[in-house]
Amino acid sequence: MMDKILGLKYDKLILKYKKINEIVALEKQFSNQIHLNTVSKEDLIQFMNKTHELYLEMLNDQSELNSFNSSTNFATEIARIPNIIAAPSLPATDPLQVTSRSLDQTILELAQEIEQLTNQIAKYPSPIYARNQSARAQIITQSIINYLDAQINTSLQQLIPKLNANPNIIESDARTTIVQTILSTVRNYNLRQHITDLLKTDPMFAGDTEGINNYTENITQQFSEKWFIARHMSMQTLSITTKVDSSKAKNITAIGDIHGDWNQLIRMLSGQVTNEDGNKVSHPLVDKSGNWIGGPNDMVILTGDVFDRAPADVLSSQTAEKLMKLQIQAGYLPDGTPRIKFLLGNHDANAIYAYWTMVELVQKNPRVPLQQASEIASLTGMKPGISPQDLRYLYNHKNIADWLMQQDAITVHDGVIYMHSDIVGYLDYGSSISQINQRIKDITSLRLGKVELGKLTSVLTERGQLNTQNVTIILKTLGGKHIVHGHSENKTPMDNRVSNIDGGLSDYYAEKFGKGINRGRFVTQKIKSKKQIAVTLKPTQLDTKNIAIQTLPLSTKLANQNKKRFLLETQLHDLNAQVTNLGRESGTTIKPVLQNVINPSSGIILNPQGVDMMANLIESSFNLGQRISTWLNQKWSDLTGRNNPPEIIQESINSTSNEENIIPNIVDIPTPTSLSEINTLDDLALYLYDTQTKSKQSIRLYYQDKNSSNWLWNRQVSVPEFFQNH
């Protein structure tokens, strides 16, 4: 079904468009003449008259004039055009008459004065100078914080390795030391003087002694030692933890010289017998067969002399072999220490010396019987020394000799030094535990010659040297607090910092001194798990939000200068306003042109006020045509729903055929007499209909297919509110 469309032809609107187009064309022509400076007085008067005529023709209805420009009295402006043209100047006697100078000269003079004022203003602080000073003070504060942060970090980086290397320091002591380091760094910094020096070199404080003093005091008050402590001791910056090192825990049982008596050693370690004081080990470390059953932290230290003086029918070299196997079976503590720790004694060193002697004899004379070689070699060392039978077993079991050569001579555990002989001669082989052991191993392995091995045996055989002076030397040199030794059976130590655990464990001494089965000595040492602190500096960006510098009032000097600036800026504002009132540069404004073209004959004084009125009117008229055109287009769009210009609509209407058949009878419909009575497009059509002539050419109605390129309209749609209001 075909949609019915109502089309409207606005003859009056078309007329208005034609008039405004003429005005716009005139304005464009006159504007070009003005900018080219080719306009004459006759051109001006012609333009004003023609524009006045066209405006009156276009806005021939007072109601439409008001609807177009209800906010301004446009009609009054138009009506004033002839008066301006007719009287471009006032009588000579009018008090407002003045002689006009060249606008170019006036503007130039004002510009020079403006430049002078501008230069003068630049010498004084602006209203935001206080904030600028505060901002600079904040930057200086941050630079000081950065400097102190760097100094504190350097101090802590030097301190932390020392804290971590101290095995005895606890966490609370570490924190105290760190706090003291931070305090020392902050207190040693000349804060106030540094602030003053930095402010003096800052351009924002140049010559402002009062401002420098005020901000120095302000910044100094913001700094707090506690703030820096909290800043560098925070969890995000510094990590201080305590770790428990269970590998350091040990339950040590130390036993003196066993001299080949394996069975008595097993009886004591298994808890079957007591020592000479009637004490058993706290818990069995081996079973009755000599197998290791100790706990993960249990350790046995044997302070040397496994060789010689063994029970009858027992070879001490075989006892050494059993110790070697027990050491392998027991394994190692978490820190790598063997649970069975055997220390080299003088009899053990002598056995190694005899072993190497026998090796040399056999190498020189391979045909010599081993029995003969062992008998000869056993006589070259201590007397009495290793038996030929023991030596042959040791020679035939080289692994025992190699194992023996790799055993330490001295060891320390939590400040307790264990060694075989009660001598100070250990220090001849080094100033530390590791140096002494390595030197003696080099000697027993014959890397330093057999002579050195003979000397070592002699040194270890000495006894009774641990007087108070020598004990102090040993403990200070090796970093201990107590000494435990064997070697000197049943001898009472000369210093209470020394313990002798050689009580004659072997059967040899039992028979010699008439001791029973409960014999020998042992001491115990319980070492707890170590608590070690771990201090770490984290590479974290430190927070600086807690220190904020307040904006202080300007100093008296700057405050007075600021007032001067305000007065100068007021003058500058007034000058700029004068320049604005004078207009733009000469040659591009209307006023200079009007002064040239409206130039009365000599003797008549030019009226600047009249020129201003005419110039303002012409300047506003340059865009007046466009304003009216835009307004008419908007009204057309609101009425039709389309943006087609009237010329296109006119062409569409002219092409409509057989329109007489579709024109309804509108004569009998009441005609609205004002815009306020228009509610529908029918009302609008009647309102625009020329009721005086009843001419059907004034308004036409027609229908159009919905697929047509022309606009569509519903006859009963209400007139937009915009048009009602006008």
XYZ file of C-alpha atoms in Angstrom:
726
model
C 0.000 0.000 0.000
C 1.228 3.423 -0.858
C 2.036 5.693 2.079
C 0.421 9.111 1.855
C 2.834 11.944 2.238
C 2.100 15.589 2.779
C 4.527 17.945 1.080
C 4.676 21.648 1.761
C 5.947 24.420 -0.413
C 6.939 27.515 1.499
C 6.824 30.431 -0.909
C 7.495 32.888 1.861
C 10.469 30.944 3.114
C 11.810 30.734 -0.413
C 11.540 34.497 -0.663
C 13.398 34.956 2.586
C 16.163 32.689 1.342
C 16.522 34.757 -1.775
C 16.727 37.981 0.226
C 19.299 36.609 2.654
C 21.362 35.284 -0.233
C 21.473 38.803 -1.649
C 22.559 40.148 1.760
C 25.287 37.524 2.094
C 26.533 38.307 -1.395
C 26.637 42.039 -0.589
C 28.440 41.385 2.659
C 30.999 39.178 0.950
C 31.633 41.833 -1.704
C 31.890 44.643 0.829
C 34.093 42.561 3.147
C 36.538 41.943 0.313
C 36.602 45.670 -0.491
C 37.322 46.537 3.129
C 40.151 44.030 3.471
C 41.613 45.246 0.161
C 41.180 48.820 1.397
C 39.411 49.784 -1.875
C 36.055 50.781 -0.432
C 34.810 54.344 -0.884
C 32.329 56.366 1.067
C 29.794 55.867 -1.708
C 30.349 52.084 -1.516
C 29.726 52.193 2.202
C 26.500 54.178 1.926
C 25.263 51.942 -0.907
C 26.003 48.837 1.138
C 24.238 50.169 4.220
C 21.154 51.279 2.287
C 20.856 48.046 0.344
C 21.336 45.918 3.444
C 18.749 47.965 5.294
C 16.279 47.527 2.470
C 16.803 43.775 2.220
C 16.531 43.256 5.962
C 13.228 45.117 6.029
C 11.899 43.120 3.078
C 12.945 39.830 4.597
C 11.662 40.572 8.066
C 8.450 42.263 6.959
C 6.568 40.900 9.905
C 7.302 42.289 13.378
C 6.458 38.928 14.972
C 8.988 37.147 12.761
C 11.555 39.825 13.485
C 11.092 39.227 17.196
C 11.113 35.445 16.762
C 14.413 35.601 14.937
C 16.239 37.711 17.479
C 14.178 37.889 20.634
C 17.265 38.177 22.859
C 18.654 41.278 21.144
C 16.993 44.385 19.783
C 17.955 43.676 16.192
C 15.180 45.832 14.773
C 16.555 48.842 16.593
C 20.007 48.186 15.140
C 18.621 48.004 11.619
C 16.528 51.114 12.118
C 19.640 52.977 13.222
C 21.504 52.364 9.964
C 20.055 55.372 8.036
C 20.737 57.710 10.948
C 24.373 56.672 11.097
C 24.782 57.172 7.378
C 23.011 60.517 7.462
C 25.006 61.931 10.374
C 28.495 60.400 10.447
C 29.758 63.205 12.681
C 28.519 65.436 15.485
C 28.489 69.233 15.622
C 31.825 70.838 16.406
C 30.525 72.163 19.679
C 29.734 68.674 21.052
C 31.898 68.013 24.175
C 32.580 64.468 22.939
C 34.414 65.767 19.894
C 38.090 64.855 19.958
C 40.846 64.785 17.430
C 41.619 61.170 16.638
C 45.208 60.110 16.367
C 46.337 57.327 14.177
C 45.282 54.004 15.640
C 48.561 52.520 14.507
C 50.487 55.060 16.548
C 48.257 54.554 19.567
C 48.586 50.782 19.449
C 52.353 51.075 19.019
C 52.659 53.338 22.039
C 50.502 51.022 24.120
C 52.509 48.006 22.990
C 55.732 49.689 24.098
C 54.231 50.462 27.482
C 52.955 46.886 27.759
C 56.436 45.547 27.010
C 57.955 47.779 29.690
C 55.394 46.634 32.234
C 55.906 42.991 31.280
C 59.661 43.275 31.773
C 59.136 44.978 35.095
C 56.673 42.309 36.257
C 59.186 39.565 35.431
C 61.463 40.939 38.160
C 58.995 40.129 40.919
C 57.728 36.780 42.259
C 54.461 35.471 40.925
C 51.510 34.538 43.174
C 52.568 30.863 42.954
C 56.128 31.633 44.103
C 55.403 30.254 47.571
C 54.336 26.927 46.071
C 57.435 26.925 43.879
C 59.653 27.442 46.908
C 57.850 24.623 48.694
C 58.321 22.352 45.689
C 62.044 23.105 45.582
C 62.312 22.501 49.318
C 60.597 19.152 48.807
C 63.143 18.229 46.111
C 66.006 19.216 48.420
C 64.474 17.160 51.211
C 64.285 14.170 48.913
C 67.924 14.592 47.895
C 68.945 14.599 51.565
C 66.874 11.488 52.226
C 68.495 9.785 49.247
C 71.942 10.740 50.521
C 71.294 9.443 54.037
C 69.706 6.284 52.632
C 72.860 5.628 50.638
C 75.083 6.264 53.667
C 72.985 3.976 55.865
C 72.955 1.252 53.220
C 76.736 1.437 52.892
C 77.161 1.135 56.657
C 74.734 -1.788 56.851
C 76.385 -3.573 53.932
C 79.671 -3.391 55.827
C 78.070 -4.521 59.092
C 75.877 -7.392 57.928
C 78.679 -9.790 56.863
C 80.213 -9.376 60.322
C 76.892 -10.173 61.982
C 76.339 -13.232 59.823
C 79.874 -14.461 60.525
C 79.424 -14.259 64.299
C 78.144 -17.681 65.434
C 77.331 -16.483 68.933
C 75.273 -13.374 68.221
C 71.527 -13.542 68.796
C 68.788 -11.750 66.905
C 68.093 -9.105 69.550
C 71.771 -8.166 69.712
C 71.910 -7.973 65.909
C 68.924 -5.618 65.829
C 70.481 -3.430 68.511
C 73.732 -3.233 66.558
C 71.876 -2.290 63.362
C 69.883 0.433 65.145
C 73.077 1.867 66.607
C 74.639 1.915 63.142
C 71.658 3.805 61.671
C 71.652 6.299 64.554
C 75.368 6.893 64.202
C 75.027 7.574 60.466
C 72.162 10.058 60.924
C 73.741 11.836 63.899
C 77.090 12.249 62.167
C 75.377 14.075 59.298
C 75.311 17.898 59.601
C 71.691 18.142 58.507
C 70.958 21.809 59.197
C 74.090 23.117 57.493
C 73.570 20.887 54.463
C 69.971 22.109 54.061
C 71.087 25.730 54.249
C 73.852 25.177 51.695
C 71.467 23.529 49.231
C 68.841 26.276 49.603
C 71.426 28.992 49.037
C 72.379 27.514 45.677
C 68.762 27.142 44.536
C 67.466 29.915 42.201
C 64.093 30.001 43.984
C 65.836 31.157 47.194
C 68.388 33.525 45.642
C 68.908 36.445 48.023
C 66.024 35.292 50.236
C 67.809 34.852 53.579
C 64.576 34.841 55.559
C 63.074 32.156 53.296
C 66.238 30.043 53.555
C 66.137 30.203 57.352
C 62.418 29.414 57.480
C 62.676 26.369 55.221
C 65.870 25.169 56.915
C 63.996 25.083 60.202
C 60.941 23.489 58.585
C 62.908 20.688 56.900
C 65.061 20.042 59.974
C 61.975 19.536 62.114
C 60.620 16.973 59.663
C 63.646 14.693 60.011
C 63.513 12.117 62.773
C 66.053 9.492 63.799
C 63.204 7.127 64.615
C 61.786 7.607 61.113
C 65.048 6.473 59.549
C 65.269 3.527 61.938
C 61.742 2.389 61.080
C 62.425 3.038 57.402
C 65.527 0.825 57.261
C 64.392 -1.782 59.789
C 61.098 -2.553 58.063
C 60.390 -6.070 56.836
C 60.356 -4.789 53.268
C 63.903 -3.459 53.649
C 65.785 -5.584 56.169
C 65.325 -9.256 56.912
C 66.611 -10.593 60.249
C 65.857 -14.240 60.920
C 67.201 -16.902 63.236
C 67.925 -20.307 61.793
C 68.361 -23.436 63.894
C 71.273 -25.498 62.596
C 70.587 -29.012 63.839
C 73.768 -30.230 62.148
C 75.731 -28.658 64.990
C 74.037 -30.789 67.647
C 76.330 -33.489 69.068
C 76.341 -35.906 71.975
C 80.064 -36.605 72.386
C 81.616 -39.434 74.425
C 85.403 -39.156 74.583
C 87.552 -42.115 75.727
C 91.284 -42.209 76.384
C 93.994 -44.651 75.273
C 92.609 -48.143 74.483
C 95.926 -49.827 73.518
C 94.442 -52.638 71.504
C 91.774 -53.694 74.068
C 88.784 -53.878 71.722
C 86.660 -55.944 74.119
C 86.930 -53.480 76.996
C 86.093 -50.619 74.623
C 82.946 -52.420 73.465
C 81.932 -53.222 77.028
C 82.172 -49.554 77.954
C 80.393 -48.204 74.838
C 77.590 -50.750 75.160
C 77.006 -49.850 78.807
C 78.053 -53.233 80.185
C 80.664 -51.719 82.505
C 81.307 -48.419 84.196
C 84.348 -46.227 84.185
C 86.643 -45.982 87.151
C 84.195 -43.530 88.764
C 81.271 -45.938 88.462
C 79.517 -44.111 85.611
C 78.090 -45.728 82.500
C 77.506 -44.105 79.176
C 74.085 -42.393 79.031
C 72.851 -44.881 76.455
C 74.473 -47.717 74.501
C 76.371 -46.595 71.420
C 77.239 -50.106 70.189
C 75.730 -53.491 70.814
C 77.618 -56.317 72.549
C 79.010 -57.449 69.202
C 80.482 -54.040 68.498
C 77.950 -52.820 65.928
C 77.007 -49.128 65.916
C 73.565 -48.387 67.390
C 74.068 -44.760 68.383
C 71.647 -41.969 67.557
C 71.918 -39.443 64.702
C 73.805 -36.923 66.870
C 75.951 -39.394 68.856
C 79.704 -39.264 68.430
C 82.684 -41.107 69.956
C 86.123 -39.507 70.154
C 89.092 -41.787 70.854
C 92.095 -39.685 71.854
C 94.747 -41.979 70.366
C 97.073 -44.911 71.050
C 95.204 -47.860 69.635
C 98.566 -49.599 69.084
C 100.832 -51.474 71.519
C 100.256 -52.934 74.996
C 97.325 -54.981 73.809
C 95.948 -57.893 75.837
C 97.622 -61.271 75.375
C 96.936 -62.967 72.080
C 95.487 -59.710 70.645
C 97.081 -57.735 67.831
C 96.593 -53.987 68.212
C 96.681 -53.675 64.404
C 93.601 -55.887 64.318
C 91.938 -53.610 66.866
C 92.797 -50.679 64.577
C 91.175 -52.582 61.719
C 87.988 -53.040 63.764
C 87.955 -49.339 64.586
C 88.306 -48.536 60.897
C 85.318 -50.726 60.064
C 83.247 -49.329 62.958
C 83.992 -45.813 61.717
C 82.700 -46.749 58.272
C 79.621 -48.419 59.760
C 78.729 -45.490 62.048
C 78.962 -43.005 59.186
C 79.005 -39.238 59.504
C 77.189 -36.493 61.369
C 75.203 -33.898 59.348
C 78.218 -31.548 59.344
C 80.471 -34.218 57.774
C 82.272 -35.256 60.956
C 82.716 -39.059 61.359
C 80.722 -40.425 64.282
C 83.778 -42.426 65.298
C 86.631 -39.933 65.525
C 90.100 -41.426 66.133
C 93.022 -39.109 66.944
C 96.609 -40.009 66.256
C 98.689 -40.857 69.371
C 102.413 -41.241 69.809
C 102.179 -45.071 69.664
C 100.194 -44.772 66.442
C 102.829 -42.457 64.957
C 105.497 -44.959 66.002
C 103.587 -47.799 64.298
C 103.502 -45.746 61.085
C 107.234 -45.096 61.415
C 107.914 -48.834 61.790
C 105.612 -49.543 58.852
C 107.546 -47.231 56.527
C 110.844 -48.705 57.780
C 109.685 -52.194 56.887
C 108.498 -50.965 53.490
C 111.967 -49.560 52.814
C 113.709 -52.797 53.905
C 111.570 -54.945 51.653
C 111.944 -52.548 48.729
C 115.742 -52.592 49.086
C 115.957 -56.372 49.568
C 112.845 -58.090 48.246
C 114.253 -61.484 49.245
C 114.483 -60.655 52.937
C 111.912 -62.692 54.962
C 109.027 -60.558 56.298
C 109.581 -61.909 59.789
C 113.155 -60.726 59.728
C 112.192 -57.413 58.211
C 109.467 -56.870 60.837
C 111.817 -57.714 63.688
C 114.374 -55.228 62.401
C 111.819 -52.487 61.709
C 110.076 -52.843 65.086
C 113.322 -51.999 66.848
C 113.874 -48.685 65.020
C 111.233 -46.652 66.834
C 109.980 -46.432 70.405
C 111.114 -48.934 73.005
C 109.011 -50.794 73.775
C 107.176 -50.261 70.521
C 105.078 -52.222 68.075
C 105.574 -55.969 68.107
C 106.875 -57.737 64.995
C 103.573 -59.624 64.726
C 101.561 -56.366 64.774
C 103.899 -54.821 62.253
C 103.646 -57.757 59.835
C 99.821 -57.586 60.049
C 99.926 -53.864 59.398
C 102.361 -54.375 56.494
C 100.162 -57.040 54.961
C 97.054 -54.830 55.377
C 98.150 -51.611 53.764
C 94.589 -50.213 53.980
C 94.927 -50.068 57.779
C 98.163 -48.083 57.468
C 96.593 -45.732 54.894
C 93.569 -45.198 57.137
C 95.792 -44.508 60.133
C 97.785 -41.895 58.194
C 94.568 -39.985 57.323
C 93.361 -39.553 60.916
C 93.495 -36.150 62.564
C 95.786 -35.441 65.481
C 93.632 -32.760 67.112
C 89.994 -31.624 66.919
C 87.731 -29.019 68.503
C 83.992 -29.094 69.160
C 82.182 -26.087 70.585
C 85.334 -24.778 72.247
C 86.594 -28.102 73.643
C 89.929 -29.177 72.171
C 90.569 -32.922 72.024
C 94.139 -34.236 71.532
C 96.311 -37.132 72.567
C 99.341 -35.689 74.317
C 99.380 -33.115 77.115
C 101.905 -30.961 75.294
C 102.211 -27.539 73.696
C 104.199 -28.986 70.808
C 101.107 -29.245 68.591
C 101.551 -25.552 67.865
C 104.873 -26.357 66.170
C 102.819 -27.750 63.296
C 100.408 -24.850 62.791
C 98.395 -22.058 64.349
C 94.993 -23.577 63.633
C 93.355 -26.973 63.944
C 93.279 -27.473 60.181
C 96.918 -26.455 59.707
C 98.121 -28.807 62.429
C 96.187 -31.778 61.063
C 97.260 -31.217 57.476
C 100.920 -30.859 58.466
C 100.887 -34.076 60.489
C 99.124 -35.977 57.680
C 101.811 -34.811 55.285
C 104.415 -36.156 57.722
C 102.784 -39.550 58.349
C 102.325 -40.026 54.597
C 106.098 -39.491 54.296
C 105.620 -36.548 51.946
C 108.029 -34.530 54.094
C 110.546 -37.304 54.702
C 111.062 -39.995 57.281
C 113.104 -37.746 59.537
C 110.100 -35.522 60.170
C 108.065 -38.597 61.054
C 110.647 -39.570 63.673
C 110.522 -36.055 65.131
C 106.715 -36.171 65.259
C 106.831 -39.417 67.223
C 109.242 -37.853 69.697
C 107.125 -34.691 70.091
C 103.950 -36.675 70.738
C 105.742 -38.874 73.263
C 106.536 -35.904 75.524
C 104.119 -35.141 78.356
C 103.314 -32.887 81.317
C 103.552 -29.527 79.482
C 100.034 -28.205 80.119
C 100.780 -25.660 82.778
C 98.636 -22.560 83.063
C 100.777 -20.539 80.679
C 100.820 -23.169 77.942
C 97.122 -23.904 78.345
C 96.369 -20.211 77.823
C 98.561 -20.132 74.724
C 96.889 -23.197 73.226
C 93.341 -22.009 73.948
C 94.011 -18.517 72.631
C 95.770 -19.753 69.509
C 93.264 -22.450 68.600
C 90.137 -20.661 69.840
C 89.101 -23.038 72.609
C 88.001 -22.910 76.210
C 88.934 -26.388 77.495
C 91.400 -29.198 76.681
C 90.765 -32.946 76.882
C 93.749 -35.284 76.448
C 94.991 -38.847 77.077
C 98.548 -40.186 76.997
C 99.484 -39.537 80.651
C 97.579 -42.251 82.460
C 96.162 -41.284 85.828
C 98.017 -37.924 85.933
C 96.174 -35.006 87.520
C 96.074 -31.875 85.281
C 97.903 -28.735 86.409
C 95.073 -26.433 85.219
C 91.342 -26.746 85.760
C 90.847 -25.989 82.081
C 92.307 -29.396 81.285
C 90.827 -32.916 81.606
C 92.884 -36.148 81.429
C 90.843 -39.165 80.249
C 93.655 -41.769 80.163
C 92.690 -43.971 83.131
C 94.241 -47.198 81.891
C 91.414 -48.774 79.901
C 93.367 -51.701 78.490
C 93.977 -55.015 80.213
C 97.661 -54.148 80.258
C 97.062 -51.382 82.825
C 94.487 -53.412 84.716
C 97.071 -56.023 85.467
C 99.720 -53.408 86.121
C 97.662 -51.364 88.573
C 95.364 -54.122 89.820
C 92.149 -52.698 88.372
C 89.007 -54.693 87.805
C 86.632 -54.740 84.861
C 85.187 -51.300 85.628
C 88.065 -49.155 84.566
C 89.092 -46.436 82.184
C 87.760 -42.909 81.830
C 85.405 -41.021 79.576
C 83.919 -37.550 79.436
C 80.757 -36.411 77.698
C 79.941 -33.169 75.915
C 76.457 -32.219 74.781
C 76.351 -29.621 72.021
C 72.939 -28.136 71.292
C 71.628 -27.091 67.898
C 73.098 -23.783 66.891
C 70.928 -20.746 66.398
C 72.447 -18.591 63.711
C 71.012 -15.243 62.635
C 70.724 -14.399 58.963
C 70.635 -10.691 58.093
C 69.748 -9.698 54.538
C 69.286 -6.304 52.877
C 66.475 -6.354 50.345
C 66.741 -4.235 47.163
C 63.428 -2.500 47.871
C 62.510 1.080 46.939
C 62.161 2.915 50.239
C 58.940 4.808 50.903
C 59.289 8.586 51.253
C 55.667 9.599 51.764
C 56.090 10.275 55.475
C 58.125 13.450 54.986
C 56.182 16.243 53.294
C 57.308 19.865 53.341
C 54.602 22.436 54.043
C 54.230 25.563 51.931
C 55.443 28.479 54.027
C 54.375 32.120 53.555
C 56.676 34.277 51.476
C 59.347 36.157 53.320
C 58.705 39.829 54.071
C 60.919 40.870 51.172
C 59.184 38.632 48.645
C 55.730 39.458 49.999
C 56.316 43.168 49.340
C 57.595 42.375 45.861
C 54.513 40.273 45.281
C 52.287 43.256 46.088
C 54.255 45.359 43.611
C 53.746 42.669 40.982
C 49.983 42.740 41.596
C 49.834 46.488 41.012
C 51.881 46.180 37.836
C 49.711 43.344 36.545
C 46.631 45.514 37.141
C 48.168 48.253 35.005
C 49.073 45.693 32.360
C 45.507 44.415 32.309
C 44.186 47.938 31.775
C 46.601 48.535 28.904
C 45.642 45.277 27.238
C 41.993 46.284 27.547
C 42.751 49.579 25.789
C 44.467 47.761 22.945
C 41.506 45.411 22.644
C 39.122 48.360 22.432
C 41.191 49.967 19.712
C 40.854 46.861 17.554
C 43.218 44.711 15.596
C 46.231 45.796 13.635
C 45.694 48.551 11.069
C 44.628 47.303 7.625
C 42.660 44.324 8.907
C 39.910 46.099 10.888
C 36.936 48.216 9.897
C 37.678 51.268 12.039
C 40.772 52.427 10.160
C 38.887 51.978 6.891
C 35.929 53.992 8.164
C 38.262 56.742 9.282
C 39.526 56.937 5.738
C 36.247 56.691 3.813
C 34.117 58.769 6.184
C 36.491 61.669 6.047
C 34.565 64.951 6.196
C 35.759 68.127 4.558
C 38.380 70.160 6.356
C 37.125 72.005 9.378
C 34.701 69.247 10.388
C 35.956 67.219 13.359
C 35.550 63.441 13.062
C 33.219 61.837 15.594
C 34.989 58.723 16.957
C 31.838 57.604 18.723
C 29.894 57.531 15.463
C 32.693 55.623 13.765
C 32.655 53.050 16.587
C 28.897 52.542 16.280
C 29.073 52.117 12.508
C 32.091 49.780 12.729
C 30.430 47.554 15.314
C 27.269 47.339 13.211
C 29.146 46.438 10.023
C 31.313 43.892 11.806
C 28.236 42.204 13.256
C 26.503 42.266 9.856
C 29.305 40.244 8.262
C 27.982 37.139 9.940
C 24.360 38.220 10.280
C 23.348 36.702 6.938
C 24.828 33.380 7.934
C 23.039 33.521 11.287
C 19.676 34.088 9.581
C 20.385 31.384 7.006
C 21.199 28.909 9.779
C 18.013 29.854 11.625
C 15.837 29.359 8.521
C 17.464 26.011 7.778
C 16.772 24.877 11.330
C 13.132 25.936 11.061
C 12.814 24.121 7.731
C 14.373 20.947 9.192
C 12.119 21.046 12.242
C 9.027 21.352 10.067
C 9.933 18.758 7.451
C 12.273 16.323 9.148
C 14.765 16.817 6.298
C 17.719 19.015 5.596
C 16.866 19.698 1.931
C 17.336 23.352 0.955
C 14.218 25.091 -0.402
C 15.581 25.086 -3.957
C 15.561 21.267 -4.037
C 12.070 21.178 -2.596
C 10.946 23.643 -5.216
C 12.297 21.436 -7.978
C 10.524 18.424 -6.533
C 7.243 20.293 -6.348
C 7.571 21.628 -9.869
C 8.024 18.109 -11.170
C 4.871 16.839 -9.473
C 2.146 15.980 -12.025
C -1.601 16.012 -11.764
C -1.368 17.867 -8.492
C -4.828 19.454 -8.870
C -6.376 16.042 -8.222
C -4.682 15.619 -4.890
C -5.203 19.094 -3.425
C -7.809 18.849 -0.677
C -10.410 21.495 -0.058
C -8.884 23.664 2.639
C -11.102 26.711 2.302
C -13.563 25.592 4.947
C -10.906 24.749 7.535
C -10.472 27.445 10.233
C -7.284 29.356 9.561
C -4.845 30.021 12.479
C -4.140 33.685 12.920
C -0.898 33.351 14.937
C 1.886 30.869 15.503
C 0.519 29.943 18.913
C -2.587 28.405 17.259
C -0.549 25.963 15.137
C -0.728 22.373 16.463
C -0.531 20.197 13.361
C 0.922 20.483 9.883
C -2.564 21.153 8.564
C -2.654 24.206 10.808
C 0.751 25.204 9.531
C -0.346 24.861 5.902
C -3.364 27.110 6.513
C -1.265 29.618 8.410
C 1.108 29.946 5.484
C -1.788 30.035 2.977
C -2.378 33.489 1.569
C -5.847 34.140 2.931
C -6.136 37.468 1.185
C -5.738 36.199 -2.354
C -6.823 32.591 -1.731
C -4.183 31.760 -4.260
C -3.515 28.059 -4.586
C -0.034 28.936 -5.759
C 0.884 30.088 -2.262
C 0.751 26.596 -0.812
C 0.392 23.171 -2.387
C -0.333 19.761 -0.906
C 0.732 16.551 -2.594
C 1.286 12.872 -1.886
C 4.414 10.911 -2.670
C 5.407 7.236 -2.713
C 7.377 6.116 0.374
C 10.242 4.911 -1.831
C 10.582 8.369 -3.365
C 13.794 10.282 -2.822
C 11.698 13.223 -1.535
C 11.027 13.734 2.174
C 8.114 11.989 3.969
C 5.675 13.533 6.379
C 2.691 12.525 8.545
C -0.036 15.162 8.440
C -1.115 14.612 12.064
C 2.350 14.921 13.625
C 2.494 17.825 16.074
C 4.503 20.849 15.120
C 7.842 20.787 16.940
C 8.096 22.733 20.121
C 10.805 24.887 18.617
C 8.420 26.386 16.068
C 5.646 26.813 18.643
C 7.986 28.920 20.776
C 8.692 31.201 17.814
